[in-house]
Amino acid sequence: MNRPTTEILPLLYLYYIVYVCLHLFSKMVNRSQPGTIDERALNRGKLNIYKIHENLTLALNSAQAIGCNIVNIGPEDLQTGKPHLVLGLLWQIIRVSWIFVT
């Protein structure tokens, strides 16, 4: 079964965005409150599903520690990319960083 490239390209692009965003949460938490996540604690290199889950759990726990309201958001929600939860968490991290800047 050959798929047309118009169907494959958006999927590859979406996969790339999700892969990049896995590290985005921890970097945004560190930007809003420096020193919250130790960069050495993050798994790097070839990541399997368990290492990705561990990174996302660390990011969620750190986001909760800086004041984000984490209710019914789990690492699997971020990994699957549920838009309303991902955007809500990103907004809370941005809000916390604005509070501490002003």
Short mmCIF file of N, CA, C and O in Angstrom, two decimals:
data_model
loop_
_atom_site.label_atom_id
_atom_site.label_comp_id
_atom_site.label_asym_id
_atom_site.label_seq_id
_atom_site.Cartn_x
_atom_site.Cartn_y
_atom_site.Cartn_z
N MET A 1 0.84 -1.18 0.00
CA MET A 1 0.00 0.00 0.00
C MET A 1 0.88 1.24 0.00
O MET A 1 1.57 1.52 0.97
N ASN A 2 0.86 1.95 -1.07
CA ASN A 2 1.60 3.19 -1.15
C ASN A 2 0.66 4.35 -0.86
O ASN A 2 -0.41 4.46 -1.43
N ARG A 3 1.11 5.19 0.05
CA ARG A 3 0.32 6.38 0.37
C ARG A 3 0.85 7.55 -0.45
O ARG A 3 2.05 7.66 -0.67
N PRO A 4 -0.02 8.44 -0.84
CA PRO A 4 0.46 9.65 -1.50
C PRO A 4 1.28 10.49 -0.53
O PRO A 4 1.07 10.46 0.68
N THR A 5 2.25 11.21 -1.06
CA THR A 5 3.12 12.00 -0.19
C THR A 5 2.36 13.10 0.53
O THR A 5 2.78 13.57 1.58
N THR A 6 1.23 13.52 0.00
CA THR A 6 0.45 14.56 0.69
C THR A 6 -0.11 14.05 2.01
O THR A 6 -0.37 14.83 2.91
N GLU A 7 -0.29 12.73 2.14
CA GLU A 7 -0.76 12.17 3.40
C GLU A 7 0.39 11.91 4.36
O GLU A 7 0.22 11.99 5.57
N ILE A 8 1.57 11.58 3.85
CA ILE A 8 2.70 11.22 4.70
C ILE A 8 3.39 12.45 5.28
O ILE A 8 3.76 12.47 6.44
N LEU A 9 3.55 13.50 4.49
CA LEU A 9 4.29 14.66 4.95
C LEU A 9 3.70 15.32 6.19
O LEU A 9 4.44 15.65 7.12
N PRO A 10 2.39 15.54 6.27
CA PRO A 10 1.86 16.12 7.51
C PRO A 10 2.12 15.23 8.73
O PRO A 10 2.36 15.72 9.82
N LEU A 11 2.09 13.91 8.55
CA LEU A 11 2.35 13.02 9.67
C LEU A 11 3.79 13.12 10.13
O LEU A 11 4.07 13.13 11.33
N LEU A 12 4.74 13.21 9.19
CA LEU A 12 6.14 13.35 9.56
C LEU A 12 6.39 14.69 10.25
O LEU A 12 7.14 14.78 11.21
N TYR A 13 5.74 15.74 9.77
CA TYR A 13 5.87 17.05 10.38
C TYR A 13 5.30 17.05 11.79
O TYR A 13 5.90 17.59 12.72
N LEU A 14 4.16 16.42 11.99
CA LEU A 14 3.55 16.33 13.31
C LEU A 14 4.44 15.54 14.27
O LEU A 14 4.61 15.93 15.42
N TYR A 15 5.03 14.46 13.78
CA TYR A 15 5.93 13.67 14.62
C TYR A 15 7.12 14.51 15.06
O TYR A 15 7.53 14.46 16.21
N TYR A 16 7.69 15.31 14.16
CA TYR A 16 8.83 16.15 14.49
C TYR A 16 8.45 17.18 15.55
O TYR A 16 9.20 17.41 16.50
N ILE A 17 7.28 17.78 15.43
CA ILE A 17 6.83 18.77 16.41
C ILE A 17 6.67 18.12 17.78
O ILE A 17 7.10 18.67 18.79
N VAL A 18 6.07 16.94 17.83
CA VAL A 18 5.89 16.25 19.11
C VAL A 18 7.24 15.90 19.72
O VAL A 18 7.47 16.07 20.91
N TYR A 19 8.19 15.45 18.90
CA TYR A 19 9.52 15.10 19.40
C TYR A 19 10.21 16.31 20.00
O TYR A 19 10.81 16.24 21.06
N VAL A 20 10.14 17.44 19.31
CA VAL A 20 10.77 18.67 19.81
C VAL A 20 10.07 19.14 21.08
O VAL A 20 10.71 19.58 22.03
N CYS A 21 8.76 19.03 21.15
CA CYS A 21 8.00 19.53 22.29
C CYS A 21 8.21 18.71 23.55
O CYS A 21 7.91 19.18 24.64
N LEU A 22 8.72 17.50 23.43
CA LEU A 22 8.97 16.70 24.62
C LEU A 22 10.00 17.38 25.52
O LEU A 22 9.91 17.31 26.73
N HIS A 23 10.96 18.05 24.93
CA HIS A 23 11.96 18.77 25.71
C HIS A 23 11.54 20.22 25.97
O HIS A 23 12.11 20.88 26.81
N LEU A 24 10.54 20.66 25.24
CA LEU A 24 10.10 22.05 25.36
C LEU A 24 9.53 22.36 26.74
O LEU A 24 9.79 23.42 27.30
N PHE A 25 8.80 21.43 27.32
CA PHE A 25 8.18 21.68 28.62
C PHE A 25 9.22 21.90 29.70
O PHE A 25 9.12 22.82 30.49
N SER A 26 10.24 21.05 29.73
CA SER A 26 11.26 21.22 30.76
C SER A 26 12.05 22.50 30.55
O SER A 26 12.42 23.18 31.51
N LYS A 27 12.31 22.87 29.31
CA LYS A 27 13.04 24.10 29.04
C LYS A 27 12.21 25.33 29.42
O LYS A 27 12.73 26.30 29.94
N MET A 28 10.88 25.27 29.18
CA MET A 28 10.04 26.40 29.54
C MET A 28 9.92 26.54 31.06
O MET A 28 9.89 27.66 31.57
N VAL A 29 9.85 25.43 31.78
CA VAL A 29 9.80 25.49 33.24
C VAL A 29 11.09 26.10 33.77
O VAL A 29 11.07 26.96 34.66
N ASN A 30 12.22 25.72 33.20
CA ASN A 30 13.50 26.29 33.64
C ASN A 30 13.61 27.75 33.28
O ASN A 30 14.26 28.51 33.98
N ARG A 31 13.02 28.17 32.17
CA ARG A 31 13.04 29.59 31.81
C ARG A 31 12.20 30.42 32.77
O ARG A 31 12.55 31.55 33.10
N SER A 32 11.08 29.88 33.19
CA SER A 32 10.20 30.65 34.07
C SER A 32 10.77 30.72 35.48
O SER A 32 10.66 31.75 36.13
N GLN A 33 11.36 29.66 35.97
CA GLN A 33 12.01 29.62 37.29
C GLN A 33 13.36 28.93 37.12
O GLN A 33 13.42 27.69 37.13
N PRO A 34 14.44 29.67 36.95
CA PRO A 34 15.74 29.05 36.72
C PRO A 34 16.14 28.11 37.86
O PRO A 34 15.92 28.40 39.03
N GLY A 35 16.70 26.98 37.48
CA GLY A 35 17.17 26.02 38.46
C GLY A 35 16.12 25.05 38.95
O GLY A 35 16.38 24.26 39.85
N THR A 36 14.93 25.08 38.38
CA THR A 36 13.87 24.18 38.82
C THR A 36 14.18 22.74 38.42
O THR A 36 14.04 21.82 39.22
N ILE A 37 14.62 22.55 37.19
CA ILE A 37 14.96 21.21 36.70
C ILE A 37 16.45 21.18 36.42
O ILE A 37 16.97 22.02 35.69
N ASP A 38 17.13 20.22 37.00
CA ASP A 38 18.53 20.02 36.71
C ASP A 38 18.64 19.36 35.34
O ASP A 38 18.06 18.31 35.10
N GLU A 39 19.38 20.00 34.43
CA GLU A 39 19.48 19.50 33.07
C GLU A 39 20.10 18.10 33.03
O GLU A 39 19.84 17.33 32.11
N ARG A 40 20.91 17.77 34.01
CA ARG A 40 21.53 16.45 34.04
C ARG A 40 20.52 15.35 34.34
O ARG A 40 20.76 14.18 34.07
N ALA A 41 19.37 15.72 34.91
CA ALA A 41 18.35 14.72 35.25
C ALA A 41 17.53 14.29 34.04
O ALA A 41 16.87 13.26 34.09
N LEU A 42 17.58 15.07 32.96
CA LEU A 42 16.81 14.73 31.77
C LEU A 42 17.50 13.64 30.98
O LEU A 42 18.72 13.65 30.82
N ASN A 43 16.71 12.70 30.48
CA ASN A 43 17.25 11.65 29.62
C ASN A 43 17.48 12.22 28.23
O ASN A 43 16.64 12.93 27.70
N ARG A 44 18.62 11.90 27.66
CA ARG A 44 18.97 12.38 26.33
C ARG A 44 19.40 11.21 25.47
O ARG A 44 19.47 10.09 25.92
N GLY A 45 19.67 11.51 24.22
CA GLY A 45 20.10 10.46 23.31
C GLY A 45 18.91 9.76 22.71
O GLY A 45 17.86 10.34 22.47
N LYS A 46 19.07 8.47 22.47
CA LYS A 46 17.98 7.68 21.90
C LYS A 46 16.97 7.38 23.01
O LYS A 46 17.26 6.65 23.95
N LEU A 47 15.79 7.98 22.89
CA LEU A 47 14.79 7.87 23.94
C LEU A 47 13.77 6.79 23.60
O LEU A 47 13.21 6.78 22.51
N ASN A 48 13.55 5.90 24.54
CA ASN A 48 12.46 4.94 24.38
C ASN A 48 11.24 5.49 25.11
O ASN A 48 11.27 6.57 25.70
N ILE A 49 10.16 4.77 25.10
CA ILE A 49 8.90 5.25 25.66
C ILE A 49 9.02 5.51 27.17
O ILE A 49 8.40 6.42 27.71
N TYR A 50 9.83 4.73 27.86
CA TYR A 50 9.96 4.88 29.31
C TYR A 50 10.77 6.11 29.68
O TYR A 50 10.45 6.80 30.65
N LYS A 51 11.80 6.40 28.90
CA LYS A 51 12.61 7.59 29.17
C LYS A 51 11.83 8.86 28.84
O LYS A 51 11.94 9.87 29.53
N ILE A 52 11.03 8.81 27.78
CA ILE A 52 10.17 9.95 27.44
C ILE A 52 9.16 10.19 28.56
O ILE A 52 8.94 11.33 28.98
N HIS A 53 8.58 9.12 29.06
CA HIS A 53 7.60 9.22 30.15
C HIS A 53 8.27 9.81 31.40
O HIS A 53 7.68 10.65 32.09
N GLU A 54 9.49 9.40 31.68
CA GLU A 54 10.21 9.93 32.84
C GLU A 54 10.50 11.42 32.68
O GLU A 54 10.35 12.19 33.64
N ASN A 55 10.91 11.84 31.49
CA ASN A 55 11.16 13.27 31.24
C ASN A 55 9.88 14.09 31.41
O ASN A 55 9.90 15.17 32.01
N LEU A 56 8.78 13.59 30.89
CA LEU A 56 7.52 14.33 31.00
C LEU A 56 7.02 14.37 32.44
O LEU A 56 6.46 15.38 32.87
N THR A 57 7.22 13.29 33.19
CA THR A 57 6.84 13.29 34.60
C THR A 57 7.65 14.32 35.38
O THR A 57 7.11 15.05 36.21
N LEU A 58 8.94 14.39 35.08
CA LEU A 58 9.80 15.39 35.73
C LEU A 58 9.34 16.80 35.39
O LEU A 58 9.27 17.67 36.27
N ALA A 59 8.99 17.03 34.14
CA ALA A 59 8.51 18.36 33.73
C ALA A 59 7.19 18.71 34.40
O ALA A 59 6.99 19.85 34.85
N LEU A 60 6.27 17.75 34.49
CA LEU A 60 4.98 18.01 35.14
C LEU A 60 5.14 18.28 36.63
O LEU A 60 4.51 19.20 37.18
N ASN A 61 5.98 17.50 37.31
CA ASN A 61 6.20 17.73 38.74
C ASN A 61 6.86 19.08 38.99
O ASN A 61 6.53 19.77 39.95
N SER A 62 7.77 19.46 38.12
CA SER A 62 8.42 20.76 38.27
C SER A 62 7.45 21.90 37.98
O SER A 62 7.51 22.94 38.63
N ALA A 63 6.58 21.71 36.99
CA ALA A 63 5.58 22.74 36.69
C ALA A 63 4.63 22.92 37.87
O ALA A 63 4.25 24.04 38.21
N GLN A 64 4.28 21.83 38.52
CA GLN A 64 3.42 21.92 39.70
C GLN A 64 4.16 22.61 40.84
O GLN A 64 3.56 23.38 41.59
N ALA A 65 5.46 22.39 40.95
CA ALA A 65 6.25 23.00 42.02
C ALA A 65 6.36 24.51 41.86
O ALA A 65 6.47 25.23 42.85
N ILE A 66 6.32 25.02 40.62
CA ILE A 66 6.43 26.47 40.43
C ILE A 66 5.08 27.17 40.48
O ILE A 66 5.02 28.39 40.39
N GLY A 67 3.99 26.40 40.59
CA GLY A 67 2.69 27.04 40.78
C GLY A 67 1.66 26.75 39.71
O GLY A 67 0.58 27.35 39.73
N CYS A 68 1.95 25.88 38.77
CA CYS A 68 0.96 25.53 37.74
C CYS A 68 -0.05 24.55 38.34
O CYS A 68 0.29 23.72 39.17
N ASN A 69 -1.28 24.67 37.90
CA ASN A 69 -2.35 23.80 38.36
C ASN A 69 -2.39 22.56 37.47
O ASN A 69 -2.85 22.64 36.34
N ILE A 70 -1.90 21.46 37.98
CA ILE A 70 -1.83 20.22 37.20
C ILE A 70 -2.91 19.27 37.73
O ILE A 70 -2.73 18.58 38.70
N VAL A 71 -4.06 19.29 37.08
CA VAL A 71 -5.16 18.41 37.46
C VAL A 71 -5.55 17.62 36.22
O VAL A 71 -5.83 18.19 35.17
N ASN A 72 -5.55 16.30 36.36
CA ASN A 72 -5.90 15.39 35.27
C ASN A 72 -5.01 15.56 34.04
O ASN A 72 -5.46 15.38 32.91
N ILE A 73 -3.76 15.96 34.24
CA ILE A 73 -2.78 16.02 33.16
C ILE A 73 -1.67 15.04 33.52
O ILE A 73 -1.04 15.17 34.56
N GLY A 74 -1.46 14.08 32.66
CA GLY A 74 -0.41 13.10 32.89
C GLY A 74 0.58 13.10 31.75
O GLY A 74 0.35 13.73 30.71
N PRO A 75 1.69 12.42 31.93
CA PRO A 75 2.69 12.37 30.87
C PRO A 75 2.15 11.77 29.57
O PRO A 75 2.53 12.19 28.48
N GLU A 76 1.24 10.82 29.69
CA GLU A 76 0.69 10.21 28.48
C GLU A 76 -0.17 11.20 27.70
O GLU A 76 -0.27 11.12 26.48
N ASP A 77 -0.79 12.16 28.40
CA ASP A 77 -1.57 13.19 27.71
C ASP A 77 -0.66 14.10 26.89
O ASP A 77 -1.00 14.49 25.78
N LEU A 78 0.49 14.44 27.45
CA LEU A 78 1.43 15.27 26.72
C LEU A 78 2.05 14.49 25.57
O LEU A 78 2.30 15.04 24.50
N GLN A 79 2.31 13.23 25.80
CA GLN A 79 2.95 12.41 24.77
C GLN A 79 2.02 12.19 23.58
O GLN A 79 2.46 12.21 22.43
N THR A 80 0.74 12.00 23.85
CA THR A 80 -0.21 11.83 22.75
C THR A 80 -0.58 13.17 22.13
O THR A 80 -1.08 13.21 21.01
N GLY A 81 -0.31 14.25 22.83
CA GLY A 81 -0.52 15.58 22.27
C GLY A 81 -1.95 16.04 22.29
O GLY A 81 -2.44 16.60 21.31
N LYS A 82 -2.66 15.84 23.41
CA LYS A 82 -4.03 16.34 23.52
C LYS A 82 -3.99 17.87 23.55
O LYS A 82 -3.45 18.46 24.49
N PRO A 83 -4.54 18.51 22.53
CA PRO A 83 -4.32 19.95 22.36
C PRO A 83 -4.78 20.81 23.53
O PRO A 83 -4.07 21.73 23.94
N HIS A 84 -5.95 20.54 24.10
CA HIS A 84 -6.45 21.41 25.16
C HIS A 84 -5.61 21.28 26.42
O HIS A 84 -5.41 22.26 27.14
N LEU A 85 -5.05 20.12 26.70
CA LEU A 85 -4.20 19.96 27.88
C LEU A 85 -2.81 20.53 27.66
O LEU A 85 -2.24 21.18 28.54
N VAL A 86 -2.27 20.30 26.47
CA VAL A 86 -0.93 20.82 26.16
C VAL A 86 -0.93 22.34 26.15
O VAL A 86 -0.08 22.97 26.77
N LEU A 87 -1.90 22.94 25.49
CA LEU A 87 -1.96 24.40 25.44
C LEU A 87 -2.28 25.00 26.80
O LEU A 87 -1.77 26.07 27.15
N GLY A 88 -3.12 24.33 27.58
CA GLY A 88 -3.41 24.82 28.93
C GLY A 88 -2.18 24.81 29.81
O GLY A 88 -1.93 25.77 30.56
N LEU A 89 -1.38 23.77 29.72
CA LEU A 89 -0.15 23.70 30.51
C LEU A 89 0.86 24.74 30.04
O LEU A 89 1.49 25.41 30.86
N LEU A 90 0.99 24.90 28.73
CA LEU A 90 1.90 25.93 28.22
C LEU A 90 1.48 27.32 28.69
O LEU A 90 2.32 28.14 29.07
N TRP A 91 0.18 27.59 28.66
CA TRP A 91 -0.29 28.90 29.11
C TRP A 91 0.02 29.11 30.59
O TRP A 91 0.41 30.20 31.00
N GLN A 92 -0.15 28.09 31.40
CA GLN A 92 0.14 28.24 32.83
C GLN A 92 1.61 28.50 33.08
O GLN A 92 1.96 29.30 33.94
N ILE A 93 2.48 27.83 32.33
CA ILE A 93 3.92 28.07 32.49
C ILE A 93 4.26 29.50 32.09
O ILE A 93 5.03 30.19 32.77
N ILE A 94 3.67 29.98 31.00
CA ILE A 94 3.90 31.37 30.57
C ILE A 94 3.36 32.34 31.61
O ILE A 94 4.00 33.34 31.94
N ARG A 95 2.19 32.05 32.16
CA ARG A 95 1.59 32.92 33.19
C ARG A 95 2.48 33.01 34.42
O ARG A 95 2.71 34.09 34.97
N VAL A 96 3.02 31.87 34.85
CA VAL A 96 3.90 31.86 36.02
C VAL A 96 5.16 32.67 35.74
O VAL A 96 5.63 33.42 36.59
N SER A 97 5.69 32.56 34.54
CA SER A 97 6.91 33.33 34.22
C SER A 97 6.60 34.82 34.18
O SER A 97 7.44 35.63 34.55
N TRP A 98 5.42 35.21 33.71
CA TRP A 98 5.05 36.62 33.71
C TRP A 98 4.87 37.15 35.12
O TRP A 98 5.22 38.30 35.39
N ILE A 99 4.33 36.36 36.00
CA ILE A 99 4.12 36.80 37.38
C ILE A 99 5.46 37.09 38.05
O ILE A 99 5.62 38.08 38.76
N PHE A 100 6.45 36.24 37.82
CA PHE A 100 7.74 36.41 38.49
C PHE A 100 8.61 37.45 37.82
O PHE A 100 9.53 37.95 38.42
N VAL A 101 8.32 37.81 36.56
CA VAL A 101 9.09 38.85 35.88
C VAL A 101 8.64 40.22 36.35
O VAL A 101 9.46 41.11 36.57
N THR A 102 7.33 40.39 36.52
CA THR A 102 6.83 41.71 36.91
C THR A 102 6.87 41.92 38.40
O THR A 102 7.05 41.10 39.19
#
